[in-house]
mmCIF file of C-alpha atoms and ligand atoms in Angstrom:
data_model
loop_
_atom_site.group_PDB
_atom_site.id
_atom_site.type_symbol
_atom_site.label_atom_id
_atom_site.label_comp_id
_atom_site.label_asym_id
_atom_site.label_seq_id
_atom_site.Cartn_x
_atom_site.Cartn_y
_atom_site.Cartn_z
ATOM 1 C CA MET A 1 0.000 0.000 0.000
ATOM 2 C CA THR A 2 1.136 3.549 -0.711
ATOM 3 C CA ASP A 3 2.123 5.501 2.408
ATOM 4 C CA ARG A 4 -0.325 8.389 2.464
ATOM 5 C CA LEU A 5 1.496 11.426 3.801
ATOM 6 C CA TYR A 6 -1.624 13.610 3.681
ATOM 7 C CA TYR A 7 -3.161 11.389 6.383
ATOM 8 C CA HIS A 8 -0.858 13.068 8.892
ATOM 9 C CA ASP A 9 -0.273 16.499 7.391
ATOM 10 C CA SER A 10 -2.655 18.264 5.007
ATOM 11 C CA PHE A 11 -0.237 21.184 4.676
ATOM 12 C CA LEU A 12 2.578 19.081 3.232
ATOM 13 C CA TYR A 13 2.794 20.403 -0.312
ATOM 14 C CA ASP A 14 6.043 18.737 -1.427
ATOM 15 C CA PHE A 15 7.761 15.450 -0.651
ATOM 16 C CA ASP A 16 10.422 12.976 -1.776
ATOM 17 C CA ALA A 17 9.521 9.470 -2.870
ATOM 18 C CA GLU A 18 10.583 6.526 -4.989
ATOM 19 C CA VAL A 19 8.837 5.172 -8.075
ATOM 20 C CA ARG A 20 7.403 1.687 -7.483
ATOM 21 C CA GLU A 21 5.470 1.075 -10.685
ATOM 22 C CA VAL A 22 5.237 2.679 -14.098
ATOM 23 C CA ALA A 23 2.132 1.939 -16.160
ATOM 24 C CA ASP A 24 2.320 2.943 -19.829
ATOM 25 C CA GLY A 25 -0.632 2.580 -22.184
ATOM 26 C CA PRO A 26 -3.605 4.775 -22.985
ATOM 27 C CA ARG A 27 -3.520 6.370 -19.509
ATOM 28 C CA PRO A 28 0.059 6.505 -18.250
ATOM 29 C CA ALA A 29 0.327 6.415 -14.469
ATOM 30 C CA ILE A 30 2.957 6.198 -11.754
ATOM 31 C CA VAL A 31 2.827 4.501 -8.363
ATOM 32 C CA LEU A 32 5.121 5.828 -5.620
ATOM 33 C CA ASP A 33 6.103 4.306 -2.279
ATOM 34 C CA ARG A 34 4.702 7.367 -0.504
ATOM 35 C CA THR A 35 2.614 10.345 -1.623
ATOM 36 C CA ALA A 36 1.102 13.614 -0.455
ATOM 37 C CA PHE A 37 -1.243 13.629 -3.492
ATOM 38 C CA TYR A 38 -4.871 13.121 -2.497
ATOM 39 C CA PRO A 39 -6.838 10.648 -4.673
ATOM 40 C CA THR A 40 -10.535 11.289 -5.327
ATOM 41 C CA SER A 41 -12.614 9.761 -2.523
ATOM 42 C CA GLY A 42 -15.228 10.558 0.077
ATOM 43 C CA GLY A 43 -16.662 13.419 -1.968
ATOM 44 C CA GLN A 44 -13.332 15.245 -2.183
ATOM 45 C CA VAL A 45 -11.653 15.549 -5.583
ATOM 46 C CA PHE A 46 -8.006 14.790 -6.376
ATOM 47 C CA ASP A 47 -4.932 17.001 -6.132
ATOM 48 C CA THR A 48 -2.867 18.041 -9.125
ATOM 49 C CA GLY A 49 0.824 19.037 -9.317
ATOM 50 C CA THR A 50 4.108 17.697 -10.644
ATOM 51 C CA ILE A 51 6.474 14.776 -10.115
ATOM 52 C CA THR A 52 10.107 15.584 -10.918
ATOM 53 C CA ALA A 53 13.263 13.499 -11.349
ATOM 54 C CA GLY A 54 16.310 15.539 -12.355
ATOM 55 C CA ASP A 55 15.342 17.590 -15.405
ATOM 56 C CA ALA A 56 12.281 15.506 -16.167
ATOM 57 C CA LYS A 57 9.039 16.942 -14.875
ATOM 58 C CA LEU A 58 5.697 15.148 -15.197
ATOM 59 C CA ARG A 59 2.409 16.932 -14.748
ATOM 60 C CA VAL A 60 -0.013 14.992 -12.504
ATOM 61 C CA THR A 61 -3.426 15.410 -14.109
ATOM 62 C CA GLU A 62 -5.478 13.110 -11.879
ATOM 63 C CA VAL A 63 -4.974 10.938 -8.805
ATOM 64 C CA ALA A 64 -7.018 7.848 -7.993
ATOM 65 C CA ASP A 65 -7.177 4.973 -5.517
ATOM 66 C CA ARG A 66 -6.480 1.515 -6.898
ATOM 67 C CA GLU A 67 -8.242 -1.502 -5.406
ATOM 68 C CA ASP A 68 -5.007 -2.840 -3.860
ATOM 69 C CA GLY A 69 -4.580 0.301 -1.721
ATOM 70 C CA LYS A 70 -2.028 1.915 -4.014
ATOM 71 C CA VAL A 71 -2.380 5.487 -5.290
ATOM 72 C CA LEU A 72 -2.271 6.046 -9.062
ATOM 73 C CA HIS A 73 -0.779 9.331 -10.270
ATOM 74 C CA TYR A 74 -1.977 9.879 -13.835
ATOM 75 C CA VAL A 75 0.551 11.755 -15.949
ATOM 76 C CA GLU A 76 0.727 12.816 -19.609
ATOM 77 C CA ALA A 77 3.698 10.513 -20.306
ATOM 78 C CA THR A 78 5.954 8.409 -18.070
ATOM 79 C CA ARG A 79 9.162 9.384 -19.983
ATOM 80 C CA ASP A 80 12.309 7.856 -18.419
ATOM 81 C CA PHE A 81 10.720 7.108 -15.070
ATOM 82 C CA LYS A 82 11.384 3.546 -13.886
ATOM 83 C CA PRO A 83 10.831 1.620 -10.682
ATOM 84 C CA GLY A 84 13.502 2.822 -8.258
ATOM 85 C CA THR A 85 13.742 6.385 -9.686
ATOM 86 C CA ARG A 86 13.984 8.957 -6.877
ATOM 87 C CA VAL A 87 11.435 11.708 -7.423
ATOM 88 C CA HIS A 88 10.171 14.902 -5.866
ATOM 89 C CA GLY A 89 6.435 15.544 -5.724
ATOM 90 C CA GLN A 90 4.930 19.026 -5.674
ATOM 91 C CA ILE A 91 1.247 19.603 -5.067
ATOM 92 C CA ASP A 92 -0.746 22.532 -6.454
ATOM 93 C CA ALA A 93 -1.074 24.287 -3.084
ATOM 94 C CA ALA A 94 -3.848 26.702 -4.105
ATOM 95 C CA ARG A 95 -6.027 23.812 -5.249
ATOM 96 C CA ARG A 96 -5.288 21.841 -2.071
ATOM 97 C CA ARG A 97 -6.068 24.849 0.152
ATOM 98 C CA ASP A 98 -9.371 25.309 -1.679
ATOM 99 C CA HIS A 99 -10.240 21.643 -1.147
ATOM 100 C CA MET A 100 -9.314 21.842 2.549
ATOM 101 C CA GLN A 101 -11.562 24.880 2.970
ATOM 102 C CA GLN A 102 -14.482 23.212 1.176
ATOM 103 C CA HIS A 103 -14.102 19.871 2.947
ATOM 104 C CA SER A 104 -13.549 21.301 6.433
ATOM 105 C CA GLY A 105 -16.417 23.704 5.749
ATOM 106 C CA GLN A 106 -18.580 20.689 5.045
ATOM 107 C CA HIS A 107 -17.764 19.116 8.451
ATOM 108 C CA VAL A 108 -18.658 22.379 10.203
ATOM 109 C CA LEU A 109 -21.845 22.889 8.199
ATOM 110 C CA SER A 110 -23.008 19.303 8.738
ATOM 111 C CA ALA A 111 -22.349 19.713 12.477
ATOM 112 C CA ALA A 112 -24.366 22.955 12.530
ATOM 113 C CA PHE A 113 -27.403 21.249 10.951
ATOM 114 C CA ILE A 114 -27.162 18.462 13.551
ATOM 115 C CA ARG A 115 -26.740 20.791 16.499
ATOM 116 C CA LEU A 116 -29.617 23.043 15.498
ATOM 117 C CA PHE A 117 -32.149 20.706 13.918
ATOM 118 C CA ASP A 118 -30.796 17.153 14.290
ATOM 119 C CA LEU A 119 -30.553 16.985 10.483
ATOM 120 C CA HIS A 120 -27.927 14.504 9.329
ATOM 121 C CA THR A 121 -25.801 14.707 6.186
ATOM 122 C CA VAL A 122 -26.077 11.642 3.962
ATOM 123 C CA SER A 123 -23.727 12.710 1.190
ATOM 124 C CA PHE A 124 -21.170 15.331 0.210
ATOM 125 C CA HIS A 125 -20.269 16.438 -3.288
ATOM 126 C CA MET A 126 -17.439 18.744 -4.370
ATOM 127 C CA ALA A 127 -17.726 20.272 -7.846
ATOM 128 C CA ASP A 128 -15.471 22.793 -9.589
ATOM 129 C CA ASP A 129 -17.619 25.783 -8.699
ATOM 130 C CA TYR A 130 -19.654 24.776 -5.660
ATOM 131 C CA CYS A 131 -20.098 21.974 -3.111
ATOM 132 C CA SER A 132 -23.238 20.409 -1.738
ATOM 133 C CA ILE A 133 -24.481 18.228 1.087
ATOM 134 C CA ASP A 134 -27.656 16.161 1.074
ATOM 135 C CA LEU A 135 -29.609 16.299 4.331
ATOM 136 C CA ASP A 136 -31.846 13.454 5.447
ATOM 137 C CA THR A 137 -35.061 15.419 5.945
ATOM 138 C CA PRO A 138 -38.484 15.727 4.305
ATOM 139 C CA VAL A 139 -38.557 19.516 4.821
ATOM 140 C CA LEU A 140 -36.044 22.322 4.959
ATOM 141 C CA THR A 141 -36.886 26.015 5.343
ATOM 142 C CA LYS A 142 -35.057 29.184 4.368
ATOM 143 C CA GLU A 143 -34.907 30.086 8.077
ATOM 144 C CA GLN A 144 -33.199 26.778 8.915
ATOM 145 C CA VAL A 145 -30.672 27.305 6.141
ATOM 146 C CA GLU A 146 -29.908 30.818 7.355
ATOM 147 C CA SER A 147 -29.555 29.712 11.008
ATOM 148 C CA ALA A 148 -27.190 26.891 10.029
ATOM 149 C CA GLU A 149 -25.130 29.327 7.967
ATOM 150 C CA ARG A 150 -24.862 31.707 10.943
ATOM 151 C CA LEU A 151 -23.839 28.949 13.379
ATOM 152 C CA ALA A 152 -21.343 27.474 10.897
ATOM 153 C CA ASN A 153 -19.658 30.866 10.543
ATOM 154 C CA ASP A 154 -19.643 31.314 14.341
ATOM 155 C CA ILE A 155 -17.773 27.993 14.578
ATOM 156 C CA VAL A 156 -15.307 29.254 11.957
ATOM 157 C CA LEU A 157 -14.738 32.433 13.984
ATOM 158 C CA GLU A 158 -14.309 30.540 17.258
ATOM 159 C CA ASN A 159 -11.231 28.984 15.620
ATOM 160 C CA HIS A 160 -11.594 25.454 16.994
ATOM 161 C CA ALA A 161 -8.611 23.132 16.654
ATOM 162 C CA VAL A 162 -8.981 20.398 14.023
ATOM 163 C CA ASP A 163 -7.119 17.260 15.080
ATOM 164 C CA ILE A 164 -6.360 14.059 13.227
ATOM 165 C CA ARG A 165 -6.667 10.947 15.415
ATOM 166 C CA PHE A 166 -6.128 7.290 14.646
ATOM 167 C CA VAL A 167 -8.232 4.869 16.745
ATOM 168 C CA THR A 168 -9.428 1.272 16.617
ATOM 169 C CA ARG A 169 -13.015 0.497 15.662
ATOM 170 C CA GLU A 170 -13.705 -0.405 19.291
ATOM 171 C CA GLU A 171 -12.344 2.938 20.523
ATOM 172 C CA ALA A 172 -14.362 4.751 17.866
ATOM 173 C CA GLY A 173 -17.519 3.095 19.194
ATOM 174 C CA LYS A 174 -16.720 4.282 22.734
ATOM 175 C CA LEU A 175 -16.075 7.835 21.506
ATOM 176 C CA GLY A 176 -19.691 8.053 20.393
ATOM 177 C CA LEU A 177 -18.883 8.396 16.724
ATOM 178 C CA ARG A 178 -22.122 9.057 14.832
ATOM 179 C CA LYS A 179 -21.328 6.771 11.957
ATOM 180 C CA VAL A 180 -18.591 4.131 12.077
ATOM 181 C CA PRO A 181 -17.736 3.481 8.417
ATOM 182 C CA ALA A 182 -17.971 -0.015 6.981
ATOM 183 C CA THR A 183 -14.339 -0.946 6.264
ATOM 184 C CA GLU A 184 -12.234 -4.024 6.815
ATOM 185 C CA ARG A 185 -9.394 -2.050 8.350
ATOM 186 C CA ASP A 186 -9.293 -1.949 12.139
ATOM 187 C CA GLU A 187 -7.708 1.493 12.334
ATOM 188 C CA LEU A 188 -9.926 4.494 11.720
ATOM 189 C CA ARG A 189 -8.842 8.022 10.957
ATOM 190 C CA LEU A 190 -10.938 10.550 12.843
ATOM 191 C CA ILE A 191 -11.236 14.260 12.220
ATOM 192 C CA ASP A 192 -11.884 15.924 15.540
ATOM 193 C CA ILE A 193 -13.091 19.504 15.339
ATOM 194 C CA ARG A 194 -12.792 20.135 19.035
ATOM 195 C CA ASP A 195 -16.189 20.559 20.771
ATOM 196 C CA VAL A 196 -17.922 20.609 17.378
ATOM 197 C CA ASP A 197 -17.650 17.393 15.393
ATOM 198 C CA LEU A 198 -16.007 13.981 15.400
ATOM 199 C CA THR A 199 -16.148 12.100 12.108
ATOM 200 C CA ALA A 200 -14.254 9.261 10.461
ATOM 201 C CA CYS A 201 -12.809 10.776 7.307
ATOM 202 C CA GLY A 202 -9.815 10.257 5.009
ATOM 203 C CA GLY A 203 -9.826 13.745 3.452
ATOM 204 C CA THR A 204 -7.615 16.788 3.856
ATOM 205 C CA HIS A 205 -8.680 19.424 6.387
ATOM 206 C CA VAL A 206 -7.499 22.704 7.870
ATOM 207 C CA GLN A 207 -5.750 22.821 11.278
ATOM 208 C CA GLN A 208 -8.049 25.430 12.839
ATOM 209 C CA THR A 209 -11.612 26.249 11.797
ATOM 210 C CA GLY A 210 -10.542 29.875 11.275
ATOM 211 C CA GLN A 211 -8.638 28.723 8.182
ATOM 212 C CA ILE A 212 -11.967 27.887 6.535
ATOM 213 C CA GLY A 213 -12.486 31.635 6.245
ATOM 214 C CA CYS A 214 -16.224 31.685 5.638
ATOM 215 C CA ILE A 215 -19.098 29.419 4.655
ATOM 216 C CA LEU A 216 -21.701 30.769 2.260
ATOM 217 C CA LEU A 217 -24.885 28.793 1.679
ATOM 218 C CA ARG A 218 -26.454 29.064 -1.726
ATOM 219 C CA LYS A 219 -29.297 27.184 -3.418
ATOM 220 C CA PHE A 220 -31.202 24.492 -1.548
ATOM 221 C CA GLU A 221 -33.586 22.105 -3.258
ATOM 222 C CA LYS A 222 -35.553 18.910 -2.742
ATOM 223 C CA VAL A 223 -33.812 15.791 -4.034
ATOM 224 C CA ARG A 224 -34.697 12.108 -3.948
ATOM 225 C CA GLN A 225 -32.930 11.390 -0.664
ATOM 226 C CA GLY A 226 -33.865 14.614 1.161
ATOM 227 C CA TRP A 227 -32.727 18.203 0.683
ATOM 228 C CA ARG A 228 -29.586 19.351 -1.128
ATOM 229 C CA VAL A 229 -27.818 22.441 0.197
ATOM 230 C CA GLU A 230 -25.181 24.078 -1.993
ATOM 231 C CA PHE A 231 -22.353 25.973 -0.342
ATOM 232 C CA VAL A 232 -18.967 27.543 -0.977
ATOM 233 C CA ALA A 233 -16.246 28.114 1.614
ATOM 234 C CA GLY A 234 -13.129 30.261 1.997
ATOM 235 C CA GLN A 235 -11.743 32.024 -1.085
ATOM 236 C CA ARG A 236 -14.383 30.282 -3.161
ATOM 237 C CA GLY A 237 -17.004 31.989 -1.009
ATOM 238 C CA VAL A 238 -15.361 35.366 -1.580
ATOM 239 C CA ALA A 239 -15.047 34.718 -5.344
ATOM 240 C CA THR A 240 -18.696 33.681 -5.528
ATOM 241 C CA ALA A 241 -19.872 36.742 -3.604
ATOM 242 C CA ARG A 242 -17.715 38.901 -5.908
ATOM 243 C CA ARG A 243 -19.289 37.314 -8.996
ATOM 244 C CA ASP A 244 -22.807 37.752 -7.572
ATOM 245 C CA PHE A 245 -22.075 41.394 -6.811
ATOM 246 C CA THR A 246 -20.708 42.036 -10.317
ATOM 247 C CA THR A 247 -23.759 40.432 -11.905
ATOM 248 C CA LEU A 248 -26.119 42.375 -9.686
ATOM 249 C CA THR A 249 -24.250 45.641 -10.294
ATOM 250 C CA GLU A 250 -24.445 45.155 -14.069
ATOM 251 C CA THR A 251 -28.159 44.430 -13.795
ATOM 252 C CA ALA A 252 -28.745 47.419 -11.523
ATOM 253 C CA ALA A 253 -26.934 49.687 -14.015
ATOM 254 C CA LEU A 254 -29.358 48.569 -16.739
ATOM 255 C CA PHE A 255 -32.200 49.825 -14.545
ATOM 256 C CA SER A 256 -30.225 52.836 -13.257
ATOM 257 C CA ALA A 257 -31.148 51.548 -9.814
ATOM 258 C CA HIS A 258 -29.489 50.547 -6.569
ATOM 259 C CA ILE A 259 -28.693 46.810 -6.433
ATOM 260 C CA TYR A 260 -31.248 46.250 -3.663
ATOM 261 C CA ASP A 261 -33.977 47.735 -5.869
ATOM 262 C CA VAL A 262 -33.311 45.316 -8.753
ATOM 263 C CA PRO A 263 -36.163 42.876 -7.939
ATOM 264 C CA GLN A 264 -38.680 45.732 -7.709
ATOM 265 C CA GLN A 265 -37.386 47.280 -10.947
ATOM 266 C CA ALA A 266 -37.447 43.918 -12.724
ATOM 267 C CA ARG A 267 -41.051 43.324 -11.629
ATOM 268 C CA LYS A 268 -42.012 46.786 -12.879
ATOM 269 C CA SER A 269 -40.330 46.147 -16.237
ATOM 270 C CA ILE A 270 -42.057 42.798 -16.647
ATOM 271 C CA GLU A 271 -45.418 44.435 -16.011
ATOM 272 C CA GLU A 272 -44.603 47.137 -18.561
ATOM 273 C CA ILE A 273 -43.557 44.542 -21.129
ATOM 274 C CA ARG A 274 -46.825 42.665 -20.579
ATOM 275 C CA SER A 275 -48.966 45.735 -21.103
ATOM 276 C CA LEU A 276 -46.905 46.875 -24.099
ATOM 277 C CA ARG A 277 -47.235 43.447 -25.635
ATOM 278 C CA LYS A 278 -50.981 43.608 -25.169
ATOM 279 C CA ALA A 279 -51.105 47.065 -26.765
ATOM 280 C CA ALA A 280 -48.907 45.860 -29.637
ATOM 281 C CA GLU A 281 -51.198 42.890 -30.257
ATOM 282 C CA GLN A 282 -54.179 45.234 -30.334
ATOM 283 C CA SER A 283 -52.396 47.524 -32.813
ATOM 284 C CA GLN A 284 -51.459 44.580 -35.028
ATOM 285 C CA GLU A 285 -55.078 43.464 -35.081
ATOM 286 C CA GLU A 286 -56.230 46.932 -36.085
ATOM 287 C CA LEU A 287 -53.465 47.341 -38.655
ATOM 288 C CA ALA A 288 -54.217 43.940 -40.182
ATOM 289 C CA ALA A 289 -57.945 44.735 -40.374
ATOM 290 C CA ALA A 290 -57.302 48.118 -42.041
ATOM 291 C CA GLN A 291 -54.744 46.676 -44.448
ATOM 292 C CA ALA A 292 -57.081 43.800 -45.339
ATOM 293 C CA ALA A 293 -59.895 46.233 -46.118
ATOM 294 C CA ALA A 294 -57.563 48.350 -48.299
ATOM 295 C CA LEU A 295 -56.231 45.299 -50.160
ATOM 296 C CA LEU A 296 -59.742 44.064 -50.875
ATOM 297 C CA ALA A 297 -60.786 47.495 -52.131
ATOM 298 C CA GLU A 298 -57.910 47.677 -54.627
ATOM 299 C CA THR A 299 -58.071 44.068 -55.861
ATOM 300 C CA PRO A 300 -60.315 43.502 -58.905
ATOM 301 C CA GLU A 301 -62.529 40.425 -59.106
ATOM 302 C CA THR A 302 -61.410 37.691 -61.466
ATOM 303 C CA GLY A 303 -63.975 35.016 -62.277
ATOM 304 C CA GLY A 304 -66.072 35.885 -59.220
ATOM 305 C CA ARG A 305 -63.176 35.914 -56.711
ATOM 306 C CA LYS A 306 -60.472 38.251 -55.513
ATOM 307 C CA ILE A 307 -56.935 36.926 -55.639
ATOM 308 C CA VAL A 308 -54.763 38.984 -53.316
ATOM 309 C CA VAL A 309 -51.071 38.518 -54.032
ATOM 310 C CA ARG A 310 -48.650 40.504 -51.896
ATOM 311 C CA THR A 311 -45.039 40.194 -50.731
ATOM 312 C CA PHE A 312 -44.042 42.280 -47.704
ATOM 313 C CA ALA A 313 -40.668 43.271 -46.338
ATOM 314 C CA GLU A 314 -40.118 43.480 -42.567
ATOM 315 C CA ARG A 315 -43.230 41.597 -41.504
ATOM 316 C CA GLU A 316 -43.342 38.751 -38.997
ATOM 317 C CA MET A 317 -45.079 35.639 -40.231
ATOM 318 C CA SER A 318 -47.577 36.048 -37.372
ATOM 319 C CA PHE A 319 -48.691 39.372 -38.852
ATOM 320 C CA VAL A 320 -48.941 37.990 -42.378
ATOM 321 C CA LYS A 321 -51.069 35.156 -41.024
ATOM 322 C CA LEU A 322 -53.289 37.602 -39.174
ATOM 323 C CA LEU A 323 -53.722 39.595 -42.400
ATOM 324 C CA ALA A 324 -54.653 36.426 -44.301
ATOM 325 C CA GLN A 325 -57.275 35.597 -41.693
ATOM 326 C CA LYS A 326 -58.739 39.119 -41.839
ATOM 327 C CA LEU A 327 -58.900 38.981 -45.651
ATOM 328 C CA THR A 328 -60.689 35.642 -45.784
ATOM 329 C CA ARG A 329 -63.151 36.666 -43.070
ATOM 330 C CA LEU A 330 -63.961 40.059 -44.574
ATOM 331 C CA SER A 331 -64.992 38.555 -47.911
ATOM 332 C CA PRO A 332 -66.438 35.109 -48.816
ATOM 333 C CA SER A 333 -64.541 34.909 -52.111
ATOM 334 C CA VAL A 334 -60.887 35.611 -51.403
ATOM 335 C CA VAL A 335 -57.733 33.677 -52.147
ATOM 336 C CA ALA A 336 -54.727 35.289 -50.422
ATOM 337 C CA LEU A 337 -51.182 34.421 -51.482
ATOM 338 C CA LEU A 338 -49.017 36.375 -49.061
ATOM 339 C CA ALA A 339 -45.351 36.370 -48.220
ATOM 340 C CA SER A 340 -42.760 38.192 -46.187
ATOM 341 C CA THR A 341 -39.106 38.463 -47.253
ATOM 342 C CA SER A 342 -37.757 39.351 -43.807
ATOM 343 C CA PRO A 343 -36.923 38.937 -40.959
ATOM 344 C CA GLN A 344 -37.655 35.314 -41.883
ATOM 345 C CA PRO A 345 -38.738 34.587 -45.486
ATOM 346 C CA SER A 346 -42.166 32.991 -45.166
ATOM 347 C CA LEU A 347 -45.393 32.283 -47.013
ATOM 348 C CA VAL A 348 -49.028 32.231 -45.952
ATOM 349 C CA PHE A 349 -51.778 30.934 -48.259
ATOM 350 C CA ALA A 350 -55.445 31.312 -47.325
ATOM 351 C CA GLN A 351 -58.870 31.122 -48.907
ATOM 352 C CA SER A 352 -62.359 32.046 -47.699
ATOM 353 C CA ALA A 353 -64.364 29.089 -46.433
ATOM 354 C CA GLY A 354 -66.068 27.313 -49.334
ATOM 355 C CA GLN A 355 -63.477 28.212 -51.972
ATOM 356 C CA PRO A 356 -62.433 25.186 -54.030
ATOM 357 C CA PHE A 357 -58.648 25.144 -53.768
ATOM 358 C CA ASP A 358 -56.365 23.289 -51.336
ATOM 359 C CA MET A 359 -54.010 25.747 -49.631
ATOM 360 C CA GLY A 360 -52.131 23.016 -47.762
ATOM 361 C CA ALA A 361 -51.346 21.163 -51.005
ATOM 362 C CA LEU A 362 -50.439 24.367 -52.872
ATOM 363 C CA LEU A 363 -48.114 25.448 -50.086
ATOM 364 C CA LYS A 364 -46.396 22.069 -49.989
ATOM 365 C CA GLU A 365 -45.911 22.234 -53.744
ATOM 366 C CA THR A 366 -44.413 25.745 -53.490
ATOM 367 C CA MET A 367 -42.224 24.709 -50.554
ATOM 368 C CA SER A 368 -40.774 21.855 -52.564
ATOM 369 C CA LYS A 369 -39.804 24.380 -55.269
ATOM 370 C CA LEU A 370 -38.306 26.911 -52.847
ATOM 371 C CA GLY A 371 -36.731 24.404 -50.482
ATOM 372 C CA GLY A 372 -38.711 25.274 -47.367
ATOM 373 C CA ARG A 373 -40.921 23.538 -44.824
ATOM 374 C CA GLY A 374 -44.525 24.070 -43.937
ATOM 375 C CA GLY A 375 -48.091 22.888 -44.194
ATOM 376 C CA GLY A 376 -51.631 23.507 -43.081
ATOM 377 C CA SER A 377 -55.262 22.879 -43.846
ATOM 378 C CA LYS A 378 -57.381 23.256 -46.972
ATOM 379 C CA ASP A 379 -58.134 26.909 -46.097
ATOM 380 C CA LEU A 380 -54.951 28.110 -44.362
ATOM 381 C CA ALA A 381 -51.310 27.059 -44.690
ATOM 382 C CA GLN A 382 -47.972 28.578 -43.802
ATOM 383 C CA GLY A 383 -44.282 27.837 -44.113
ATOM 384 C CA GLY A 384 -40.774 29.233 -44.026
ATOM 385 C CA VAL A 385 -38.159 29.233 -46.772
ATOM 386 C CA PRO A 386 -34.388 29.685 -46.483
ATOM 387 C CA LYS A 387 -34.154 32.584 -49.007
ATOM 388 C CA ALA A 388 -36.485 35.304 -50.269
ATOM 389 C CA ASP A 389 -35.373 34.690 -53.877
ATOM 390 C CA GLY A 390 -38.065 33.188 -56.047
ATOM 391 C CA ILE A 391 -40.969 33.970 -53.719
ATOM 392 C CA GLU A 392 -42.550 36.611 -55.943
ATOM 393 C CA ALA A 393 -42.215 34.526 -59.086
ATOM 394 C CA ALA A 394 -43.757 31.515 -57.343
ATOM 395 C CA LEU A 395 -46.722 33.589 -56.110
ATOM 396 C CA ALA A 396 -47.275 35.107 -59.583
ATOM 397 C CA GLU A 397 -47.285 31.705 -61.206
ATOM 398 C CA LEU A 398 -49.709 30.341 -58.639
ATOM 399 C CA SER A 399 -51.970 33.368 -59.024
ATOM 400 C CA THR A 400 -52.182 32.777 -62.796
ATOM 401 C CA ARG A 401 -53.156 29.151 -62.246
ATOM 402 C CA ILE A 402 -55.793 30.057 -59.663
ATOM 403 C CA SER A 403 -57.240 32.698 -62.050
ATOM 404 C CA ALA A 404 -57.494 29.993 -64.683
ATOM 405 C CA ARG A 405 -58.786 27.505 -62.059
ATOM 406 C CA THR A 406 -56.054 25.030 -62.957
ATOM 407 C CA ALA A 407 -54.480 24.933 -59.512
HETATM 408 ZN ZN1 ZN B 1 -13.471 15.163 6.016
#
């Protein structure tokens, strides 16, 4: 088994070791006799860093536990490293410090939920941007979340010592450990946050709770096994608060408002948008009705029906459709072949109820010529085409056929 130096000292960022195994292949990896690199486990993600021998430096991209108790250091290439090579390992200290703050923050937060509400943590997850714990509870309120956050930060400020202790399973039982993990090993590693929490854990932690810095609770939501509470600790907490503030400041500037007035301003804007939309719809209706009446007045009858052919620029398909509906309702003998060239080239075909043509079929036929997609019923059909080219010619041709009743 690899000697795990981080078990005894989480602040050991560099160490000497000897290569024991070199695995080439699709994922080159190195096994050392001892390591300070933390492999992904218990919710905490792996360390990164470098392994050096002389001038050769390998970047450690991932670290994982192997079933036989050895630690695998994944590297980009194993180069000249062989069993017996003396190496120096260097851990990315900023990443490790971040992980210690998140993981120790989790112990403190879980303890706060127990102390206040007897809510137990059933799982811990550490992601790149935030962490989360799942609490075994059917309900969780905003007030509970805020109280736990306050207590957790009090514990941080009280600067409790965080000790690492190694005990037997029997001793662990006597110490009143909440959950003795199921493992075959007799020795357990306990993390003792003095007067706050005692948990069996193999992760890396700070030495005093003050080093956690701060614990900021974020979203909380119902999940299958209870309630999930997202949090960020330490520098991550500060970075997150900074990002929130920047976002809020940008939003507030758009409203020319103070950041605390953003929700009120946003509500006001949404209401304004709703009423403007309603007014716009009303105007469109009126415009379509007026335009339909004008088009009917200027279109001569051909064989007892009016064939309205018109291509618009800058008209939404919804408006063109509305116009088609107005036209066919205003007169019992209309065939409307309408199109818009922008913003999206589109066609709308409509006929008054009782007219003999099939708009759906005619539209499909036109679409197959112009390379678009669409369809509809016997009396109303619509579709979009990729380009405006050819629309007018297609409508003119169709209009001639309808006049001659050959469509
Ligand atoms: Zn831990």
